[in-house]
Coordinates of C-alpha atoms in Angstrom, one line a residue:
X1 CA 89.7 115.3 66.9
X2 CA 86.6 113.5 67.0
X3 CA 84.5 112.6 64.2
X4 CA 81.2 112.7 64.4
X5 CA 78.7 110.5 62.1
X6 CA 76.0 111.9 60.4
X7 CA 72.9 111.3 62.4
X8 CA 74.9 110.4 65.5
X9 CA 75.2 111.2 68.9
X10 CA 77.7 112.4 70.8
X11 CA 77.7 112.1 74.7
X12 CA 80.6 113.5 76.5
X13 CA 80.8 112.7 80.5
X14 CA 83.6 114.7 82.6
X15 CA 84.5 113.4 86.2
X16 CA 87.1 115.4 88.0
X17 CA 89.2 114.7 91.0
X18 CA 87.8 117.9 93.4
X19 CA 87.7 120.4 90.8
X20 CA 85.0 122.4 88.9
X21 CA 85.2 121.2 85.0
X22 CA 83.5 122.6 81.7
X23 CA 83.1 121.1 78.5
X24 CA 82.9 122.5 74.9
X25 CA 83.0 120.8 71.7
X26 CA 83.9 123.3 68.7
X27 CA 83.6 122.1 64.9
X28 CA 86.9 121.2 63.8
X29 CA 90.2 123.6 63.1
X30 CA 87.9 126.2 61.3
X31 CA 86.3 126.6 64.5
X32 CA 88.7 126.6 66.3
X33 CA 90.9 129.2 64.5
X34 CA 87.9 131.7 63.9
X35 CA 87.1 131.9 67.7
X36 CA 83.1 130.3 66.5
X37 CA 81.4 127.4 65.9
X38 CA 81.2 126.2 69.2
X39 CA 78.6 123.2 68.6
X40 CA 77.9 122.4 72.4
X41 CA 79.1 123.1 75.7
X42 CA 78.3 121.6 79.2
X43 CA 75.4 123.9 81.1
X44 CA 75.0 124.5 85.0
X45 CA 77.6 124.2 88.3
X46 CA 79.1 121.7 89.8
X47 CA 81.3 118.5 89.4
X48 CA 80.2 116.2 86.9
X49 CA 79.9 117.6 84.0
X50 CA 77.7 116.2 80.6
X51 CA 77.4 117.6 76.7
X52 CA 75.3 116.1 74.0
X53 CA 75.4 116.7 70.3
X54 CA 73.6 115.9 67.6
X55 CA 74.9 115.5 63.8
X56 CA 72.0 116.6 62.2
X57 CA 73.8 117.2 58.7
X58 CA 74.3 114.7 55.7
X59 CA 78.2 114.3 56.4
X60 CA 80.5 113.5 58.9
X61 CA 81.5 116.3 61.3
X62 CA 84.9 116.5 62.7
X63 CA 84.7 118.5 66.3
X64 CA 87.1 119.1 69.4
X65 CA 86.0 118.2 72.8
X66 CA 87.5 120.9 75.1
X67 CA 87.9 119.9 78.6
X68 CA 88.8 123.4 80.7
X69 CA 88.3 124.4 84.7
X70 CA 84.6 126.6 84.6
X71 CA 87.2 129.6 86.7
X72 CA 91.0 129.8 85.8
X73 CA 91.7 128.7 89.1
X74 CA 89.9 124.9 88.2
X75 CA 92.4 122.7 87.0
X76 CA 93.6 118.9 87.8
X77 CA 92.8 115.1 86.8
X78 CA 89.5 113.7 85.7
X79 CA 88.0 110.9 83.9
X80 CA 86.5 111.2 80.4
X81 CA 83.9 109.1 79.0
X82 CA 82.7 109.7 75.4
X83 CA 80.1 107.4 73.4
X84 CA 79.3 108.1 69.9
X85 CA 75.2 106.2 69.1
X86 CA 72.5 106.6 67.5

């Protein structure tokens, strides 16, 4: 899990080895378990991949940063770079 601040940024940054990547960030296990509450995800085609979000609430939001192929035949190593800021 990633926490989130309130009033923070979240940049995620995906960098595969010659594959097609796609990255969603859901808000915590609640999320997750209900199939919603997808905060973000990565938009267009190609390699490199980037999601932003904002924590515009008054509390601390704890998320998961999905990293998954954008076709199920998309898979293999990458690099991830995340940075939480203002």
């Amino acid at each position: 899990a990633i926490t989130v601040p309130a009033g923070m940024q979240l940049t995620a940054l995906v960098t595969p080895n010659n594959w097609f990547p796609t990255l969603q960030l859901l808000n915590g296990i609640a999320g997750c378990r209900a199939g919603t509450g997808q905060l973000a995800q990565s938009s267009g085609m190609g390699r490199n991949q980037q999601l932003m979000y904002r924590n515009t609430t008054m509390a601390p939001r704890d998320t998961f940063l999905i990293v998954d192929g954008q076709n199920s035949a998309q898979a293999g190593d990458y690099a991830l770079d995340v940075t939480i800021a203002p």
